[in-house]
Amino acid sequence: MSGLLAALRLAGLPGAALLQGAAEADPSLAIVLAAIAAATLVSEDLTCVAVGVLAASGQVALVPATLACVAGIWAGDMLLFLA
């Protein structure tokens, strides 16, 4: 997870520092955020809707979860661009 966050910070992704700070504060949150980012590689739309539902029910914090979605979508798009 820290390697991905470091790459996102180097690439200038907005909010990467906030995402890294949240992950370092709570290791279990880091696992959830990594799972969200990885899930966007399968289905971006479904993941974003699911994160919205989880945030609305209070099971996950809105800002870190949204940033994890953005990071996953950005990483997937960059992988497609570089392929």
Short mmCIF file of N, CA, C and O in Angstrom, two decimals:
data_model
loop_
_atom_site.label_atom_id
_atom_site.label_comp_id
_atom_site.label_asym_id
_atom_site.label_seq_id
_atom_site.Cartn_x
_atom_site.Cartn_y
_atom_site.Cartn_z
N MET A 1 0.83 -1.19 0.00
CA MET A 1 0.00 0.00 0.00
C MET A 1 0.87 1.25 0.00
O MET A 1 0.57 2.19 -0.68
N SER A 2 1.95 1.26 0.77
CA SER A 2 2.77 2.46 0.85
C SER A 2 3.46 2.74 -0.47
O SER A 2 3.68 3.90 -0.81
N GLY A 3 3.81 1.70 -1.23
CA GLY A 3 4.42 1.91 -2.55
C GLY A 3 3.47 2.60 -3.50
O GLY A 3 3.85 3.50 -4.24
N LEU A 4 2.19 2.17 -3.50
CA LEU A 4 1.18 2.80 -4.35
C LEU A 4 0.97 4.24 -3.94
O LEU A 4 0.91 5.14 -4.78
N LEU A 5 0.90 4.50 -2.64
CA LEU A 5 0.69 5.87 -2.17
C LEU A 5 1.88 6.76 -2.51
O LEU A 5 1.68 7.92 -2.89
N ALA A 6 3.08 6.23 -2.41
CA ALA A 6 4.26 7.01 -2.78
C ALA A 6 4.24 7.35 -4.26
O ALA A 6 4.56 8.47 -4.65
N ALA A 7 3.84 6.39 -5.09
CA ALA A 7 3.75 6.65 -6.53
C ALA A 7 2.70 7.69 -6.84
O ALA A 7 2.89 8.55 -7.70
N LEU A 8 1.58 7.63 -6.13
CA LEU A 8 0.51 8.61 -6.35
C LEU A 8 0.96 10.01 -5.93
O LEU A 8 0.61 11.00 -6.57
N ARG A 9 1.72 10.08 -4.84
CA ARG A 9 2.23 11.39 -4.40
C ARG A 9 3.22 11.95 -5.41
O ARG A 9 3.20 13.14 -5.71
N LEU A 10 4.09 11.09 -5.95
CA LEU A 10 5.05 11.54 -6.95
C LEU A 10 4.36 12.01 -8.22
O LEU A 10 4.81 12.93 -8.88
N ALA A 11 3.24 11.36 -8.55
CA ALA A 11 2.51 11.73 -9.76
C ALA A 11 1.67 12.98 -9.55
O ALA A 11 1.10 13.50 -10.50
N GLY A 12 1.59 13.45 -8.33
CA GLY A 12 0.86 14.68 -8.06
C GLY A 12 -0.64 14.49 -7.92
O GLY A 12 -1.41 15.42 -8.15
N LEU A 13 -1.10 13.28 -7.54
CA LEU A 13 -2.52 13.05 -7.35
C LEU A 13 -3.01 13.88 -6.17
O LEU A 13 -2.46 13.77 -5.08
N PRO A 14 -4.02 14.70 -6.36
CA PRO A 14 -4.55 15.50 -5.26
C PRO A 14 -5.09 14.60 -4.15
O PRO A 14 -5.79 13.64 -4.42
N GLY A 15 -4.74 14.88 -2.94
CA GLY A 15 -5.24 14.12 -1.80
C GLY A 15 -4.42 12.90 -1.44
O GLY A 15 -4.76 12.18 -0.51
N ALA A 16 -3.34 12.62 -2.16
CA ALA A 16 -2.53 11.44 -1.87
C ALA A 16 -1.93 11.51 -0.46
O ALA A 16 -1.85 10.51 0.23
N ALA A 17 -1.52 12.69 -0.04
CA ALA A 17 -0.94 12.84 1.30
C ALA A 17 -2.00 12.59 2.38
O ALA A 17 -1.72 11.94 3.39
N LEU A 18 -3.23 13.05 2.15
CA LEU A 18 -4.32 12.82 3.10
C LEU A 18 -4.64 11.34 3.18
O LEU A 18 -4.85 10.79 4.25
N LEU A 19 -4.65 10.67 2.03
CA LEU A 19 -4.92 9.23 1.99
C LEU A 19 -3.83 8.46 2.74
O LEU A 19 -4.13 7.55 3.51
N GLN A 20 -2.58 8.84 2.56
CA GLN A 20 -1.49 8.17 3.25
C GLN A 20 -1.58 8.41 4.76
O GLN A 20 -1.36 7.50 5.54
N GLY A 21 -1.91 9.62 5.17
CA GLY A 21 -2.04 9.92 6.59
C GLY A 21 -3.14 9.10 7.25
O GLY A 21 -2.98 8.59 8.36
N ALA A 22 -4.27 8.95 6.57
CA ALA A 22 -5.38 8.16 7.11
C ALA A 22 -4.99 6.70 7.21
O ALA A 22 -5.32 6.02 8.19
N ALA A 23 -4.27 6.19 6.22
CA ALA A 23 -3.86 4.78 6.24
C ALA A 23 -2.85 4.51 7.34
O ALA A 23 -2.88 3.44 7.96
N GLU A 24 -1.96 5.44 7.60
CA GLU A 24 -0.96 5.26 8.66
C GLU A 24 -1.59 5.35 10.04
O GLU A 24 -1.12 4.71 10.98
N ALA A 25 -2.66 6.13 10.18
CA ALA A 25 -3.30 6.29 11.48
C ALA A 25 -4.04 5.03 11.91
O ALA A 25 -4.12 4.75 13.10
N ASP A 26 -4.57 4.28 10.97
CA ASP A 26 -5.35 3.08 11.29
C ASP A 26 -5.02 1.99 10.27
O ASP A 26 -5.48 2.05 9.14
N PRO A 27 -4.22 1.00 10.66
CA PRO A 27 -3.82 -0.04 9.70
C PRO A 27 -4.99 -0.81 9.09
O PRO A 27 -4.94 -1.20 7.93
N SER A 28 -6.07 -1.02 9.84
CA SER A 28 -7.22 -1.72 9.26
C SER A 28 -7.89 -0.85 8.19
O SER A 28 -8.42 -1.37 7.21
N LEU A 29 -7.83 0.46 8.37
CA LEU A 29 -8.35 1.36 7.35
C LEU A 29 -7.51 1.26 6.08
O LEU A 29 -8.04 1.32 4.97
N ALA A 30 -6.21 1.06 6.25
CA ALA A 30 -5.33 0.91 5.09
C ALA A 30 -5.74 -0.31 4.26
O ALA A 30 -5.73 -0.25 3.02
N ILE A 31 -6.13 -1.38 4.91
CA ILE A 31 -6.57 -2.58 4.20
C ILE A 31 -7.86 -2.30 3.45
O ILE A 31 -8.01 -2.70 2.28
N VAL A 32 -8.78 -1.62 4.08
CA VAL A 32 -10.05 -1.28 3.43
C VAL A 32 -9.81 -0.36 2.24
O VAL A 32 -10.38 -0.57 1.15
N LEU A 33 -8.96 0.63 2.41
CA LEU A 33 -8.67 1.56 1.31
C LEU A 33 -7.98 0.85 0.15
O LEU A 33 -8.28 1.12 -1.02
N ALA A 34 -7.07 -0.07 0.46
CA ALA A 34 -6.41 -0.84 -0.60
C ALA A 34 -7.42 -1.72 -1.33
O ALA A 34 -7.36 -1.86 -2.56
N ALA A 35 -8.36 -2.30 -0.60
CA ALA A 35 -9.40 -3.13 -1.23
C ALA A 35 -10.30 -2.29 -2.13
O ALA A 35 -10.68 -2.73 -3.22
N ILE A 36 -10.63 -1.08 -1.69
CA ILE A 36 -11.44 -0.18 -2.51
C ILE A 36 -10.70 0.17 -3.79
O ILE A 36 -11.26 0.11 -4.89
N ALA A 37 -9.43 0.54 -3.65
CA ALA A 37 -8.64 0.91 -4.82
C ALA A 37 -8.51 -0.27 -5.78
O ALA A 37 -8.63 -0.11 -7.01
N ALA A 38 -8.31 -1.48 -5.25
CA ALA A 38 -8.19 -2.66 -6.11
C ALA A 38 -9.52 -3.00 -6.77
O ALA A 38 -9.56 -3.44 -7.92
N ALA A 39 -10.62 -2.79 -6.06
CA ALA A 39 -11.94 -3.10 -6.62
C ALA A 39 -12.27 -2.21 -7.81
O ALA A 39 -13.02 -2.63 -8.70
N THR A 40 -11.72 -1.00 -7.84
CA THR A 40 -12.00 -0.13 -8.99
C THR A 40 -11.39 -0.67 -10.26
O THR A 40 -11.83 -0.32 -11.35
N LEU A 41 -10.39 -1.55 -10.15
CA LEU A 41 -9.81 -2.15 -11.34
C LEU A 41 -10.77 -3.16 -11.97
O LEU A 41 -10.65 -3.48 -13.15
N VAL A 42 -11.72 -3.67 -11.19
CA VAL A 42 -12.72 -4.61 -11.70
C VAL A 42 -13.93 -3.85 -12.24
O VAL A 42 -14.37 -4.07 -13.37
N SER A 43 -14.49 -2.97 -11.42
CA SER A 43 -15.67 -2.19 -11.83
C SER A 43 -15.65 -0.84 -11.12
O SER A 43 -15.93 -0.77 -9.92
N GLU A 44 -15.32 0.20 -11.86
CA GLU A 44 -15.23 1.54 -11.27
C GLU A 44 -16.58 2.00 -10.73
O GLU A 44 -16.68 2.48 -9.60
N ASP A 45 -17.62 1.87 -11.54
CA ASP A 45 -18.94 2.38 -11.16
C ASP A 45 -19.51 1.66 -9.94
O ASP A 45 -19.98 2.30 -8.99
N LEU A 46 -19.45 0.35 -9.96
CA LEU A 46 -19.99 -0.43 -8.85
C LEU A 46 -19.23 -0.14 -7.56
O LEU A 46 -19.84 0.00 -6.49
N THR A 47 -17.93 -0.01 -7.66
CA THR A 47 -17.13 0.30 -6.47
C THR A 47 -17.49 1.67 -5.90
O THR A 47 -17.65 1.82 -4.69
N CYS A 48 -17.63 2.66 -6.77
CA CYS A 48 -17.97 4.01 -6.29
C CYS A 48 -19.36 4.05 -5.65
O CYS A 48 -19.55 4.70 -4.63
N VAL A 49 -20.31 3.33 -6.23
CA VAL A 49 -21.65 3.27 -5.63
C VAL A 49 -21.59 2.56 -4.29
O VAL A 49 -22.19 3.02 -3.30
N ALA A 50 -20.87 1.45 -4.22
CA ALA A 50 -20.75 0.71 -2.96
C ALA A 50 -20.08 1.55 -1.88
O ALA A 50 -20.50 1.54 -0.72
N VAL A 51 -19.05 2.29 -2.25
CA VAL A 51 -18.37 3.17 -1.29
C VAL A 51 -19.32 4.27 -0.81
O VAL A 51 -19.34 4.61 0.37
N GLY A 52 -20.13 4.79 -1.70
CA GLY A 52 -21.13 5.79 -1.31
C GLY A 52 -22.12 5.23 -0.31
O GLY A 52 -22.49 5.90 0.67
N VAL A 53 -22.58 4.01 -0.53
CA VAL A 53 -23.52 3.36 0.39
C VAL A 53 -22.85 3.12 1.75
O VAL A 53 -23.45 3.37 2.81
N LEU A 54 -21.60 2.64 1.72
CA LEU A 54 -20.87 2.42 2.98
C LEU A 54 -20.65 3.73 3.73
O LEU A 54 -20.76 3.78 4.96
N ALA A 55 -20.34 4.80 3.01
CA ALA A 55 -20.13 6.09 3.65
C ALA A 55 -21.44 6.64 4.22
O ALA A 55 -21.45 7.20 5.32
N ALA A 56 -22.53 6.45 3.50
CA ALA A 56 -23.82 6.94 3.98
C ALA A 56 -24.25 6.20 5.25
O ALA A 56 -24.91 6.80 6.12
N SER A 57 -23.88 4.93 5.35
CA SER A 57 -24.26 4.16 6.54
C SER A 57 -23.26 4.34 7.68
O SER A 57 -23.45 3.79 8.76
N GLY A 58 -22.17 5.08 7.43
CA GLY A 58 -21.20 5.36 8.48
C GLY A 58 -20.18 4.27 8.70
O GLY A 58 -19.44 4.30 9.68
N GLN A 59 -20.09 3.30 7.80
CA GLN A 59 -19.15 2.20 7.97
C GLN A 59 -17.75 2.55 7.50
O GLN A 59 -16.79 1.87 7.86
N VAL A 60 -17.62 3.59 6.69
CA VAL A 60 -16.32 4.03 6.21
C VAL A 60 -16.36 5.55 6.09
O VAL A 60 -17.41 6.13 5.81
N ALA A 61 -15.24 6.20 6.35
CA ALA A 61 -15.18 7.66 6.26
C ALA A 61 -15.24 8.08 4.78
O ALA A 61 -14.61 7.46 3.92
N LEU A 62 -15.99 9.12 4.50
CA LEU A 62 -16.25 9.53 3.12
C LEU A 62 -14.98 9.98 2.39
O LEU A 62 -14.71 9.51 1.28
N VAL A 63 -14.20 10.86 2.98
CA VAL A 63 -13.05 11.44 2.27
C VAL A 63 -11.98 10.39 1.94
O VAL A 63 -11.58 10.27 0.79
N PRO A 64 -11.51 9.60 2.91
CA PRO A 64 -10.50 8.60 2.55
C PRO A 64 -11.03 7.56 1.54
O PRO A 64 -10.31 7.15 0.64
N ALA A 65 -12.29 7.16 1.67
CA ALA A 65 -12.85 6.18 0.75
C ALA A 65 -12.97 6.75 -0.66
O ALA A 65 -12.68 6.07 -1.65
N THR A 66 -13.37 8.01 -0.75
CA THR A 66 -13.47 8.66 -2.06
C THR A 66 -12.08 8.80 -2.68
O THR A 66 -11.91 8.56 -3.88
N LEU A 67 -11.10 9.16 -1.88
CA LEU A 67 -9.73 9.27 -2.39
C LEU A 67 -9.20 7.91 -2.83
O LEU A 67 -8.45 7.81 -3.80
N ALA A 68 -9.59 6.84 -2.13
CA ALA A 68 -9.18 5.50 -2.54
C ALA A 68 -9.80 5.14 -3.89
O ALA A 68 -9.14 4.54 -4.74
N CYS A 69 -11.05 5.53 -4.10
CA CYS A 69 -11.69 5.33 -5.41
C CYS A 69 -10.95 6.09 -6.49
O CYS A 69 -10.64 5.54 -7.56
N VAL A 70 -10.65 7.33 -6.23
CA VAL A 70 -9.94 8.16 -7.21
C VAL A 70 -8.56 7.56 -7.50
O VAL A 70 -8.15 7.47 -8.66
N ALA A 71 -7.87 7.13 -6.46
CA ALA A 71 -6.53 6.56 -6.65
C ALA A 71 -6.60 5.28 -7.49
O ALA A 71 -5.78 5.07 -8.38
N GLY A 72 -7.58 4.43 -7.21
CA GLY A 72 -7.72 3.20 -7.96
C GLY A 72 -8.08 3.44 -9.42
O GLY A 72 -7.53 2.81 -10.33
N ILE A 73 -8.99 4.37 -9.65
CA ILE A 73 -9.38 4.71 -11.02
C ILE A 73 -8.20 5.32 -11.76
O ILE A 73 -7.93 4.97 -12.92
N TRP A 74 -7.50 6.22 -11.09
CA TRP A 74 -6.34 6.86 -11.72
C TRP A 74 -5.27 5.83 -12.06
O TRP A 74 -4.72 5.84 -13.17
N ALA A 75 -4.99 4.93 -11.13
CA ALA A 75 -3.97 3.90 -11.37
C ALA A 75 -4.38 2.99 -12.53
O ALA A 75 -3.55 2.66 -13.38
N GLY A 76 -5.64 2.60 -12.57
CA GLY A 76 -6.11 1.76 -13.66
C GLY A 76 -6.02 2.46 -15.01
O GLY A 76 -5.62 1.85 -16.02
N ASP A 77 -6.39 3.73 -15.03
CA ASP A 77 -6.30 4.49 -16.29
C ASP A 77 -4.86 4.65 -16.74
O ASP A 77 -4.56 4.57 -17.93
N MET A 78 -3.96 4.88 -15.79
CA MET A 78 -2.55 5.00 -16.16
C MET A 78 -1.99 3.68 -16.69
O MET A 78 -1.20 3.66 -17.63
N LEU A 79 -2.42 2.58 -16.09
CA LEU A 79 -1.99 1.26 -16.59
C LEU A 79 -2.48 1.02 -18.01
O LEU A 79 -1.75 0.50 -18.85
N LEU A 80 -3.74 1.41 -18.28
CA LEU A 80 -4.25 1.27 -19.64
C LEU A 80 -3.51 2.18 -20.61
O LEU A 80 -3.22 1.80 -21.75
N PHE A 81 -3.21 3.38 -20.17
CA PHE A 81 -2.50 4.33 -21.02
C PHE A 81 -1.10 3.84 -21.37
O PHE A 81 -0.64 3.96 -22.50
N LEU A 82 -0.44 3.25 -20.39
CA LEU A 82 0.94 2.79 -20.59
C LEU A 82 1.02 1.45 -21.32
O LEU A 82 2.09 1.09 -21.82
N ALA A 83 -0.10 0.73 -21.39
CA ALA A 83 -0.09 -0.59 -22.05
C ALA A 83 0.02 -0.48 -23.56
O ALA A 83 -0.22 0.45 -24.20
#
